[in-house]
CSV table of C-alpha atoms in Angstrom, one decimal:
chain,number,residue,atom,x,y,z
A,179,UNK,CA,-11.4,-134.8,-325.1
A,180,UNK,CA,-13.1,-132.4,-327.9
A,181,UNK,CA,-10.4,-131.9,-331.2
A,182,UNK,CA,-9.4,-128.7,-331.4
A,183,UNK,CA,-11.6,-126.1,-332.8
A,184,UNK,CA,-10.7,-124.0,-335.8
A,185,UNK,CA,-10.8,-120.2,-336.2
A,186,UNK,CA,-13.6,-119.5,-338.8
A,187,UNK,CA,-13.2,-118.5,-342.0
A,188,UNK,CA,-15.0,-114.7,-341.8
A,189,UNK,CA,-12.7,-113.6,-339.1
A,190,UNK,CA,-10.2,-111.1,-340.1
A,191,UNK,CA,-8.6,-109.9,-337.3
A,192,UNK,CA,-6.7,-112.4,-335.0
A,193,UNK,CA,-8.5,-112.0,-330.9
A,194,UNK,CA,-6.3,-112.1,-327.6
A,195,UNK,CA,-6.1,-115.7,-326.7
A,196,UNK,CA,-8.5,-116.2,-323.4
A,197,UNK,CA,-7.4,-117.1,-320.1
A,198,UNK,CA,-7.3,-120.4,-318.1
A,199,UNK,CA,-9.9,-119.4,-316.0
A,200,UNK,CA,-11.9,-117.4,-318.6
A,201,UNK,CA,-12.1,-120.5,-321.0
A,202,UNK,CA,-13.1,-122.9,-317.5
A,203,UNK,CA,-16.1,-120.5,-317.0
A,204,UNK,CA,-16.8,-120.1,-320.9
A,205,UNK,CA,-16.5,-123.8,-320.9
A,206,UNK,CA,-18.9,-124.4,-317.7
A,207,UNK,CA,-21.6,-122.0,-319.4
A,208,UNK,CA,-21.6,-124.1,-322.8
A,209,UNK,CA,-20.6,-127.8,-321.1
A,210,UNK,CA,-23.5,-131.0,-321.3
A,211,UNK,CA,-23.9,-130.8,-317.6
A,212,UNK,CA,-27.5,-131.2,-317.3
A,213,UNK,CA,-28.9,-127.9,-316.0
A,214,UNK,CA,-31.5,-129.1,-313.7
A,215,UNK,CA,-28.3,-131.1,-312.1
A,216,UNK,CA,-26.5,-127.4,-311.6
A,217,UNK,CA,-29.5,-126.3,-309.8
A,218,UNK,CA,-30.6,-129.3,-307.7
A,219,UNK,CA,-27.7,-131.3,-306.6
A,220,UNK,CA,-26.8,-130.3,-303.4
A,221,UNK,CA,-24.0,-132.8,-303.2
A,222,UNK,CA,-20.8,-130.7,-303.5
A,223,UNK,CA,-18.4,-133.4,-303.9
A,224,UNK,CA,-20.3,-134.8,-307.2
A,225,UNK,CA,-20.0,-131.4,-309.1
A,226,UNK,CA,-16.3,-130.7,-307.6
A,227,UNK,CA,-15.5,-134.6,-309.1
A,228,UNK,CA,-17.3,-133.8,-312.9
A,229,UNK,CA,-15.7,-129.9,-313.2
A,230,UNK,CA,-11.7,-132.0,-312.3
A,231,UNK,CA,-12.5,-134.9,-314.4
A,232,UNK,CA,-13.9,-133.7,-317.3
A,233,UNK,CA,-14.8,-130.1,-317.5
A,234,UNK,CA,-10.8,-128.5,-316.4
A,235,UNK,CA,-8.8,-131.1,-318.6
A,236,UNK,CA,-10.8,-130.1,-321.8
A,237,UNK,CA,-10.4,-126.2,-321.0
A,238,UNK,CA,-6.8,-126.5,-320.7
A,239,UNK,CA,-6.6,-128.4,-324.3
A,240,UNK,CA,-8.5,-125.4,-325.2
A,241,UNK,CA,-6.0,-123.2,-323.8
A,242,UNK,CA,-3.4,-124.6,-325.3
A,243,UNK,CA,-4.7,-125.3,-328.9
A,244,UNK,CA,-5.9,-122.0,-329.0
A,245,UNK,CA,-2.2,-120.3,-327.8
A,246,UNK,CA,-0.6,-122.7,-330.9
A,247,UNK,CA,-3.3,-121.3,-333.3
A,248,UNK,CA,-2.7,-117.7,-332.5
A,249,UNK,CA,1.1,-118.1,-332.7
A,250,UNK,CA,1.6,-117.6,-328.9
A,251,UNK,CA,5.1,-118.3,-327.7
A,252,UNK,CA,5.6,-119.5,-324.1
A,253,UNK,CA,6.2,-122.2,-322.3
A,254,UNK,CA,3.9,-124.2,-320.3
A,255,UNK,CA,1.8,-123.1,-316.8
A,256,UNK,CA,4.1,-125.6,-315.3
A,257,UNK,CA,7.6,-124.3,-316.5
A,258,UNK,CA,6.8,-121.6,-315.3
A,259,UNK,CA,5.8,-121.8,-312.1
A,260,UNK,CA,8.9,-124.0,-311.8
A,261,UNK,CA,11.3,-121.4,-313.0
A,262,UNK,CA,13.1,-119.0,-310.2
A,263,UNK,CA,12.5,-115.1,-309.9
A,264,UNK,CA,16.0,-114.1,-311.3
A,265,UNK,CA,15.7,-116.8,-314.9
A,266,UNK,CA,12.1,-115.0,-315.6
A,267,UNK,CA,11.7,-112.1,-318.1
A,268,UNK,CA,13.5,-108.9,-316.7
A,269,UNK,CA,12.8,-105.5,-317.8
A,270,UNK,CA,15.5,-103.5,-317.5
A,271,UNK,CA,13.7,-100.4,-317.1
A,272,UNK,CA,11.8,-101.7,-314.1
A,273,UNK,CA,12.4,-99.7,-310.5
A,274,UNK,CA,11.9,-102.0,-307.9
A,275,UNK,CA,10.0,-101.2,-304.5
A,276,UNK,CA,12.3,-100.3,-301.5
A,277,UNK,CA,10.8,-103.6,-299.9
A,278,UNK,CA,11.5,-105.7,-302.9
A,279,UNK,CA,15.3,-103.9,-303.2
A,280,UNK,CA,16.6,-104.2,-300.2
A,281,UNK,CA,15.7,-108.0,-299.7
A,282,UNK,CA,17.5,-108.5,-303.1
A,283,UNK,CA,21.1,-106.7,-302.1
A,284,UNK,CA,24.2,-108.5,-300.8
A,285,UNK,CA,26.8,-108.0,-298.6
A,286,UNK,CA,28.3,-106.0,-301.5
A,287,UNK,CA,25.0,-103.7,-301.6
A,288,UNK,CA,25.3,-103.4,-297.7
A,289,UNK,CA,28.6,-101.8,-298.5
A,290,UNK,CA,27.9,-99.8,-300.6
A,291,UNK,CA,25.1,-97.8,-298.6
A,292,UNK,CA,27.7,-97.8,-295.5
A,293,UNK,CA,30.3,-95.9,-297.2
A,294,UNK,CA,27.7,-93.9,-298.8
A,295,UNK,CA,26.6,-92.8,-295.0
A,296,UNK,CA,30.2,-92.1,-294.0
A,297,UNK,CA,30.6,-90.2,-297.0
A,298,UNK,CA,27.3,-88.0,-296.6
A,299,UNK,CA,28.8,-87.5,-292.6
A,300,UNK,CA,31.8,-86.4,-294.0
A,301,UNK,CA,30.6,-83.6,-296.4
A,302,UNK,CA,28.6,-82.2,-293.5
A,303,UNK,CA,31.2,-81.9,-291.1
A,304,UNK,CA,33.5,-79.9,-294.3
A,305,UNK,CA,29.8,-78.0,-294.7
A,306,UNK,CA,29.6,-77.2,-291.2
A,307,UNK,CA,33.7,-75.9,-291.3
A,308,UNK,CA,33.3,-73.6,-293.9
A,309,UNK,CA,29.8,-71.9,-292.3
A,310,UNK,CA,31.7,-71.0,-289.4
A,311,UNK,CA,34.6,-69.5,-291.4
A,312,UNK,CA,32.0,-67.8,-293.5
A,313,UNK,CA,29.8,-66.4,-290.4
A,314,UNK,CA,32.5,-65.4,-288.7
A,315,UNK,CA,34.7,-63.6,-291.4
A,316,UNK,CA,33.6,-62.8,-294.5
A,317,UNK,CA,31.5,-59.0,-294.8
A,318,UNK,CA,28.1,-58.7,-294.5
A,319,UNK,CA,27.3,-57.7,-297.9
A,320,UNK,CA,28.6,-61.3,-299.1
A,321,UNK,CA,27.4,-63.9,-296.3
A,322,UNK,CA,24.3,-65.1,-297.7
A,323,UNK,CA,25.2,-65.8,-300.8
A,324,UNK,CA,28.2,-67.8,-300.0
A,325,UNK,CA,26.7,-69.7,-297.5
A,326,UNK,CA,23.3,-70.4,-300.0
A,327,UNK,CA,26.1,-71.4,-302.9
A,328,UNK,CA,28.1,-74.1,-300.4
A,329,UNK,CA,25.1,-75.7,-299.8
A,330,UNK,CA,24.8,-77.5,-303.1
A,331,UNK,CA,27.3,-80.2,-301.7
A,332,UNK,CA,25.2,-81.3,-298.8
A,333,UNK,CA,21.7,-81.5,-300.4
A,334,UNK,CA,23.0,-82.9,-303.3
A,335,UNK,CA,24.8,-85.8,-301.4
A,336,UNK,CA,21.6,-86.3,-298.8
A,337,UNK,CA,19.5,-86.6,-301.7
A,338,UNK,CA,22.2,-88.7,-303.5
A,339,UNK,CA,22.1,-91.0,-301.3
A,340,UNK,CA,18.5,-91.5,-300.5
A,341,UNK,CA,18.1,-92.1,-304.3
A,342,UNK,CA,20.5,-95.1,-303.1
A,343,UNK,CA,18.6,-96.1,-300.3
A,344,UNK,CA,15.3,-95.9,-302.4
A,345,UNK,CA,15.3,-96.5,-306.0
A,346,UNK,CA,12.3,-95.0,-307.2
A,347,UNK,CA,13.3,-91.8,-305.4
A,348,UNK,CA,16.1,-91.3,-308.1
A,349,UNK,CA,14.0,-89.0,-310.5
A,350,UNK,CA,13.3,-86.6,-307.2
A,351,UNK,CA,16.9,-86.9,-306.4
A,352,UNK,CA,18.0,-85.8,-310.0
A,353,UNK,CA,15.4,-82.7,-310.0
A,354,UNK,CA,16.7,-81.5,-307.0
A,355,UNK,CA,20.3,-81.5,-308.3
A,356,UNK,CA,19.3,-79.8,-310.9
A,357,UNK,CA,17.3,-77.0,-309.5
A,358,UNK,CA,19.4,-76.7,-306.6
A,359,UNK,CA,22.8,-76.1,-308.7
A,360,UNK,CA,20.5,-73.2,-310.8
A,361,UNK,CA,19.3,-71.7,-307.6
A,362,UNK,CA,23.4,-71.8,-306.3
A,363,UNK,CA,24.4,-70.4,-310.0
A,364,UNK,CA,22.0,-67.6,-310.0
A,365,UNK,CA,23.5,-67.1,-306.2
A,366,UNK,CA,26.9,-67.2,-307.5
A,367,UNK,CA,26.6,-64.3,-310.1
A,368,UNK,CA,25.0,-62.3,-306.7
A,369,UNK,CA,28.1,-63.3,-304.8
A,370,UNK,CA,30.5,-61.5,-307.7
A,371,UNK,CA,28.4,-58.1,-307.6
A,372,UNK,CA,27.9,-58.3,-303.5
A,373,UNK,CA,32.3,-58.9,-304.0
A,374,UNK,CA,32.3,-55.4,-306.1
A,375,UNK,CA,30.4,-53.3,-303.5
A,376,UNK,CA,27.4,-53.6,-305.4
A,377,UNK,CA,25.9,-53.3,-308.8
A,378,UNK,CA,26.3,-49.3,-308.8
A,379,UNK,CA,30.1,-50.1,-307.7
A,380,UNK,CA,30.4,-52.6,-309.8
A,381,UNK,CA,29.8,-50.7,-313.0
A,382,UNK,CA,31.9,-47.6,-311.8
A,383,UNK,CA,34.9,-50.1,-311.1
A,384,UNK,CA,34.6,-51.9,-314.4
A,385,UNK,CA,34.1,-48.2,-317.0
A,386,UNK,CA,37.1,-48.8,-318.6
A,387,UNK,CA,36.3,-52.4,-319.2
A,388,UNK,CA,33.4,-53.9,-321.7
A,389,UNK,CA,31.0,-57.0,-322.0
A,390,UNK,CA,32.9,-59.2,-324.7
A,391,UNK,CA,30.4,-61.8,-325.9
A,392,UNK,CA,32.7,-63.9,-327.8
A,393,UNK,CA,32.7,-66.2,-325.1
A,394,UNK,CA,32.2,-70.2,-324.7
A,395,UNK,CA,30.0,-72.2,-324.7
A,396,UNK,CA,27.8,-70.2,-327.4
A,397,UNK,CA,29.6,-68.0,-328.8
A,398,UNK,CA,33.7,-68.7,-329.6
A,399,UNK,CA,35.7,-66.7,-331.0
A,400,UNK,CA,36.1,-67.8,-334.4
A,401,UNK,CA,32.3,-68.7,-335.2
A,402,UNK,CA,31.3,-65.6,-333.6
A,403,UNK,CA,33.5,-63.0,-334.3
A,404,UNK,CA,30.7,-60.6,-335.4
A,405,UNK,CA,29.0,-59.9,-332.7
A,406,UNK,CA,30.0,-56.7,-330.8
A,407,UNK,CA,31.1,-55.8,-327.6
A,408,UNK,CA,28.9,-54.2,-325.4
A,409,UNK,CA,29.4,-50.9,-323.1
A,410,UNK,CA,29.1,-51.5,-319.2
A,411,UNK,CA,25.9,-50.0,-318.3
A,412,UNK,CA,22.8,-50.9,-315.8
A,413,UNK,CA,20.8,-52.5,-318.7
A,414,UNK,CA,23.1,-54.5,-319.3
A,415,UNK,CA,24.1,-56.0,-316.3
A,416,UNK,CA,20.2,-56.5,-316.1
A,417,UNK,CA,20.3,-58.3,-318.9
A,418,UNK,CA,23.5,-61.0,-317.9
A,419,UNK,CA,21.6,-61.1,-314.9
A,420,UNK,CA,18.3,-62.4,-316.4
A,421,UNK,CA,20.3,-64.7,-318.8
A,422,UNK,CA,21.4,-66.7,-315.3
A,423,UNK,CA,18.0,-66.0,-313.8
A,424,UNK,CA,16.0,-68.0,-316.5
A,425,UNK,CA,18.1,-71.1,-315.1
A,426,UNK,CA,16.1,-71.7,-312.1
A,427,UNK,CA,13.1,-70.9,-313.6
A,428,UNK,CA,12.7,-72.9,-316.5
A,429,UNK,CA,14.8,-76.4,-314.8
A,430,UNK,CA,12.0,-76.2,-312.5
A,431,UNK,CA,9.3,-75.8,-314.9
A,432,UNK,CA,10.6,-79.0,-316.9
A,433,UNK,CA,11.2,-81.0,-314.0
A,434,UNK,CA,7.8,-80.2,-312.8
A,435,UNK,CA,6.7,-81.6,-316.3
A,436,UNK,CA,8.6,-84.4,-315.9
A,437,UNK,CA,7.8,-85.3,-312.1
A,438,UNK,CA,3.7,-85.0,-313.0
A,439,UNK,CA,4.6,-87.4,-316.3
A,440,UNK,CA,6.3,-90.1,-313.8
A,441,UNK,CA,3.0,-89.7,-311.5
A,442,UNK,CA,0.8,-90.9,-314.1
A,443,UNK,CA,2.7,-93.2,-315.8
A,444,UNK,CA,6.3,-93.7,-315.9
A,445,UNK,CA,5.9,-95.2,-319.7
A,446,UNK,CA,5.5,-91.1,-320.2
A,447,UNK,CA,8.3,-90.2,-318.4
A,448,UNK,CA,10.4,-92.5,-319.9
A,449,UNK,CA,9.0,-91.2,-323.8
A,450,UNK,CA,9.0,-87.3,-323.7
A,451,UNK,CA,12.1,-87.5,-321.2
A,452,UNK,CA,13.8,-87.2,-324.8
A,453,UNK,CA,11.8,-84.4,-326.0
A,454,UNK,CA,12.2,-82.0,-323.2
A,455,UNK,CA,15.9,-82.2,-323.7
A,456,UNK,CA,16.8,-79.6,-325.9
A,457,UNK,CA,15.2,-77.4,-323.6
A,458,UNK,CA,17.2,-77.9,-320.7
A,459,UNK,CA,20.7,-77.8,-323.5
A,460,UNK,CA,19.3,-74.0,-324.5
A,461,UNK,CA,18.6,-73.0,-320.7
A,462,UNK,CA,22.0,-74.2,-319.7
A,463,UNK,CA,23.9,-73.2,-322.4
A,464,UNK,CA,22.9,-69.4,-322.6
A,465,UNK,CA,23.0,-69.0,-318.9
A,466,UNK,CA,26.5,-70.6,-318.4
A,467,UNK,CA,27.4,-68.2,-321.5
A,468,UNK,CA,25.9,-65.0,-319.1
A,469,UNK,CA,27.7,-66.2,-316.2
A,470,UNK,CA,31.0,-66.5,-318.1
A,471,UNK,CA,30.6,-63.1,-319.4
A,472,UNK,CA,30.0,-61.5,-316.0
A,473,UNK,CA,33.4,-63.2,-314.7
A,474,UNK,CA,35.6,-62.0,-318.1
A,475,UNK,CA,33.6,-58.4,-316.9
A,476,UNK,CA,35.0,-58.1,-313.2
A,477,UNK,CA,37.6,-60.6,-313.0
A,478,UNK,CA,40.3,-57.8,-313.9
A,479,UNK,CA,38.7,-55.6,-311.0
A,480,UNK,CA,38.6,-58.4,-308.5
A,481,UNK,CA,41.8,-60.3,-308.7
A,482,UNK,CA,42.0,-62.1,-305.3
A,483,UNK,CA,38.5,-63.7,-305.5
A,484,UNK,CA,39.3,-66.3,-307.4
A,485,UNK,CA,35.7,-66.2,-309.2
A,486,UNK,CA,37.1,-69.0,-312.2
A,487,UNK,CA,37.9,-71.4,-309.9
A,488,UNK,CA,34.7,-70.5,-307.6
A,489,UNK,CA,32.6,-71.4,-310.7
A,490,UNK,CA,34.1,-74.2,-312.3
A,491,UNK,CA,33.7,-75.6,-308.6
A,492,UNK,CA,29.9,-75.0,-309.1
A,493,UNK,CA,30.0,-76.2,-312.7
A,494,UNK,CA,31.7,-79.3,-312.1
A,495,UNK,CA,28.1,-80.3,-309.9
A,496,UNK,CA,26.5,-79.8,-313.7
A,497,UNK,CA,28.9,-81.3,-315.9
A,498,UNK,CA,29.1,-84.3,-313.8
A,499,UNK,CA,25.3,-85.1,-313.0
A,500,UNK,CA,24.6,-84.9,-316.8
A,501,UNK,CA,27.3,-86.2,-318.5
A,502,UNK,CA,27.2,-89.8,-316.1
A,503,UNK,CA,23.6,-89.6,-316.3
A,504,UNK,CA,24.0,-90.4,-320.1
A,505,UNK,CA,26.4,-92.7,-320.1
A,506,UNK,CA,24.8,-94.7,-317.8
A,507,UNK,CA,21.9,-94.2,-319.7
A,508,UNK,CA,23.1,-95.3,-322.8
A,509,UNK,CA,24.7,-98.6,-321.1
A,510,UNK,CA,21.4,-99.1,-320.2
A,511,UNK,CA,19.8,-99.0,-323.6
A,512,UNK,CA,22.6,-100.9,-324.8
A,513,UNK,CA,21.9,-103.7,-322.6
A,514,UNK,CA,25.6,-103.5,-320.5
A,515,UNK,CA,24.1,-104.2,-317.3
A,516,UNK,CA,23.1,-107.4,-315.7
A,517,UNK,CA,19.8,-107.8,-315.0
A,518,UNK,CA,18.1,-110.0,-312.1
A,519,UNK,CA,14.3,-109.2,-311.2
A,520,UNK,CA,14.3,-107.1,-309.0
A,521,UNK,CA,17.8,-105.8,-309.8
A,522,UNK,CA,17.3,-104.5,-312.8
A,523,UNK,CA,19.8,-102.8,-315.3
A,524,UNK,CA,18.3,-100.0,-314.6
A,525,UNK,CA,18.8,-100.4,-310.5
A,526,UNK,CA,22.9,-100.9,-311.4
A,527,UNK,CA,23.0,-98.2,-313.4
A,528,UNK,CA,21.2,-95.7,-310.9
A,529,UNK,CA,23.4,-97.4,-308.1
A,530,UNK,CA,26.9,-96.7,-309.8
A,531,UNK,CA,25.7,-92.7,-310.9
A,532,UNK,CA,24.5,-92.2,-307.1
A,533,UNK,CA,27.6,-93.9,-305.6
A,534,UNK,CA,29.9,-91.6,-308.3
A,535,UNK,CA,28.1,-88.6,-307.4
A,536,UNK,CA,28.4,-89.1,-303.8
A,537,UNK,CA,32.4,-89.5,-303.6
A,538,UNK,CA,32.6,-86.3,-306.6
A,539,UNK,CA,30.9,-84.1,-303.9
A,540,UNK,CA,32.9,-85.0,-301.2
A,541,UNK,CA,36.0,-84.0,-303.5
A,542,UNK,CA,34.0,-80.9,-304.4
A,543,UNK,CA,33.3,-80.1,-301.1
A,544,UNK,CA,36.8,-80.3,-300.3
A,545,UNK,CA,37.8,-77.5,-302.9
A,546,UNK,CA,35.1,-75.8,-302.3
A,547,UNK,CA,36.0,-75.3,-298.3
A,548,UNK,CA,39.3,-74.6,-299.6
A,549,UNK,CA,38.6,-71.5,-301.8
A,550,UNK,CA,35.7,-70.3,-299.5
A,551,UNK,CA,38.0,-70.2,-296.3
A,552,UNK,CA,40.8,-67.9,-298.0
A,553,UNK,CA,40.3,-64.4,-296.3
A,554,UNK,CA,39.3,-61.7,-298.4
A,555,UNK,CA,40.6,-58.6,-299.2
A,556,UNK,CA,38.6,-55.8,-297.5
A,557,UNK,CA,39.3,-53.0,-299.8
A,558,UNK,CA,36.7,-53.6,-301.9
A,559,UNK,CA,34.2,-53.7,-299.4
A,560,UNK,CA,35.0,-50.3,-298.2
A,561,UNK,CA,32.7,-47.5,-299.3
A,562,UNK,CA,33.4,-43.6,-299.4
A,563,UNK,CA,31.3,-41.9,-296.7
A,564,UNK,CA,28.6,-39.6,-297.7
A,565,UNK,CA,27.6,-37.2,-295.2
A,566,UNK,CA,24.2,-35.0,-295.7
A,567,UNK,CA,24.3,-31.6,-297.2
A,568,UNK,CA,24.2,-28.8,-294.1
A,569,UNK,CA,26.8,-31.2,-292.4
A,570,UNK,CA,29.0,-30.8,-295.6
A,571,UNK,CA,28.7,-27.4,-295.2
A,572,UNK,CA,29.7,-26.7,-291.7
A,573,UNK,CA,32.8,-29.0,-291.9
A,574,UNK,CA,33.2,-26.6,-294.6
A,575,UNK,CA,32.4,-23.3,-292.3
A,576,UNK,CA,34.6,-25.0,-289.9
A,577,UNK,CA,37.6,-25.7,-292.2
A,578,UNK,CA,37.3,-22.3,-293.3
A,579,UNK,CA,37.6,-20.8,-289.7
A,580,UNK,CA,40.4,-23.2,-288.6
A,581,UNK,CA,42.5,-21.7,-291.5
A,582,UNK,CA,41.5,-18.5,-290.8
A,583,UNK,CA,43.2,-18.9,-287.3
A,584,UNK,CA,45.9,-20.9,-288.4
A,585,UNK,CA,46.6,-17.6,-290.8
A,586,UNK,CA,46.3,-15.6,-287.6
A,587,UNK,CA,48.6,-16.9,-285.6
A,588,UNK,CA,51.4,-17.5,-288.3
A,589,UNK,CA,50.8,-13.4,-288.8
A,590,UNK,CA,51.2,-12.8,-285.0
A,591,UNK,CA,54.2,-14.9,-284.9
A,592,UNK,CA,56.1,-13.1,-287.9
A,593,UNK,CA,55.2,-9.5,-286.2
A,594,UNK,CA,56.6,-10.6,-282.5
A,595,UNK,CA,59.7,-11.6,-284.2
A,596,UNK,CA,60.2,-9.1,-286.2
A,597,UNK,CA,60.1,-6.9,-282.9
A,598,UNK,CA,62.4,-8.8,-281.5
A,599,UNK,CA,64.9,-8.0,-284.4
């Protein structure tokens, strides 16, 4: 065997140790086998004996000289070969493949993606309850955007639960939460004008009312007691309604962001996930403020809606999706969970937000199907009927005659009696 070689002198920087196989083949290029012998021996066994006996052993004292000269900590090739799947490094980040996940669960895993199905069956018989109540009883004017806001609890479950079922489908599962419950919000604030008669109706009903924008979660009372309340006109309305509107818009524009990062790498995902952040705060924050305003606005007008507990329904879909998402998250950085290649930490913690999320929505649902089924009062759904102008004016013409007669015959009736006298 050849002594270990040193690093020279003149070398600065400190190279990537080679490979057991790329120091064999450096080794075979630069070894005394006689060249003439590497071209002309046809004898496979004689070369097959020399590269075991003499050429592999003094590459792999190479290898390993040259990993104790650059400081490279690890244990043999044959510890670890030896060592099982789960005793190996673990990254905790690491989303397993479906294949590699589902040979890794338990009984208690099994479980857990059983009740998860009855649970999923379950919000979509409540889902499919509260249609027909909806389809069947509530006006016209207000139909599609109640059914388009009750359907937050079934997508969100069904998606829920395939993010169980598939662990790398969890992002997909979360930016469909999140743009589904800003599509339902933006629905919501529709619902509460449809509920007034309209936005023209709406504004008549609520003249002697104002917009008061000292109103959480931007804007209490204390901090922001000089801003001014604003008169009840078109513009606005316009205005609350964009403030809701920008919701959808610009979730889905992060998310998109954030999808195409995860496509390409999920190391960028994982870095400007952070970054994005206080983007998705603002968006939520001012259009939660709009929406509150709107209810303070008609909830006076519209008494028997309940439209606070209609949105704190909704809101709870929010509060819940993001405020478990970072604890879990944070468990997660701090190293809480167990992990076992392929179940990582970050396969518990997805597993216990999913399982969460999927019994909230059922409770959700629940309410929901309560407040949605309540009949509704139909005297705010009435308009006053406008007839065209020449009809007005010959109900008028005939009006006039009618009295005319009436006048007639209350004239005839006095002279005949006064005969009679």
């Amino acid at each position: 065997m050849e002594e270990p070689t040193t690093a020279p002198s003149e070398v600065e920087t400190t190279p990537t140790p080679l490979s057991i196989p790329d120091v064999i083949r450096l080794h075979l290029r630069n070894s005394s086998l006689d060249p003439r012998l590497k071209l002309e021996v046809v004898d496979s066994r004689e070369i097959l004996s020399r590269i075991t006996n003499d050429i592999v052993p003094q590459a792999v004292d190479r290898y390993l000289s040259a990993r104790n000269y650059y400081n490279v900590t690890s244990a043999p090739v044959r510890d670890a070969v030896s060592l099982p799947l789960n005793e190996t490094q673990c990254v905790r980040s690491h989303i397993p493949a479906v294949g590699e996940y589902l040979a890794a669960i338990n009984v208690g895993g099994i479980a857990v993606c059983s009740l998860g199905a009855l649970v999923v069956i379950t919000i979509l018989v409540l889902y499919v309850d509260t249609l027909k109540h909806i389809l069947h009883h509530v006006p016209s004017i207000a139909k599609t955007n109640s059914v388009f806001v009750i359907s937050v609890y079934p997508v969100v479950a069904i998606v829920t639960y395939c993010a169980i079922v598939v662990p790398r489908a969890h992002l997909l599962a979360e930016a469909i939460t999140q743009g589904m419950f800003m599509a339902c919000l933006y629905q919501l604030f529709c619902l509460f004008i449809a509920y007034a008669g309209g936005e023209s109706e709406l504004i008549r009903r609520t003249q002697s009312t104002a917009i008061i924008m000292q109103v959480p979660p931007c804007c209490c009372y204390p901090c922001c007691s000089f801003l001014p309340t604003l008169a009840i006109s078109k513009r606005n309305v316009k205005l609350l309604r964009l403030l809701v509107l920008q919701l959808p818009v610009v979730q889905g524009l992060v998310y998109l962001i954030l999808l195409v990062m995860w496509a390409e790498e999920e190391s960028l995902y994982q870095v400007n996930y952070l970054y994005l952040q206080p983007v998705v705060i603002a968006s939520i924050l001012s259009g939660v403020w709009g929406m509150i305003m709107m209810i303070r606005m008609v909830s006076d007008s519209l008494p028997d809606y309940k439209l606070q507990q209609k949105f704190v329904c909704l809101q709870l879909v929010l509060v819940l999706a993001k405020l478990q998402g970072l604890v879990l998250r944070i468990c997660v950085w701090a190293d809480l969970f167990p992990c076992r290649a392929p179940v990582t930490s970050a396969v518990y913690a997805n597993l216990l937000y999913n399982s969460a999320m999927l019994w909230e929505m059922m409770i959700l649902c629940s309410f929901a199907r309560m407040l949605y089924k309540k009949y509704l009062p139909e005297v705010y759904f009435t308009k006053p009927v406008q007839f065209p102008r020449h009809i007005i004016g010959v109900i008028d013409k005939l009006a006039k005659e009618d009295l005319k007669n009436d006048r007639t015959r209350e004239d005839t009736k006095t002279t005949s009696a006064r005969d009679k006298f």
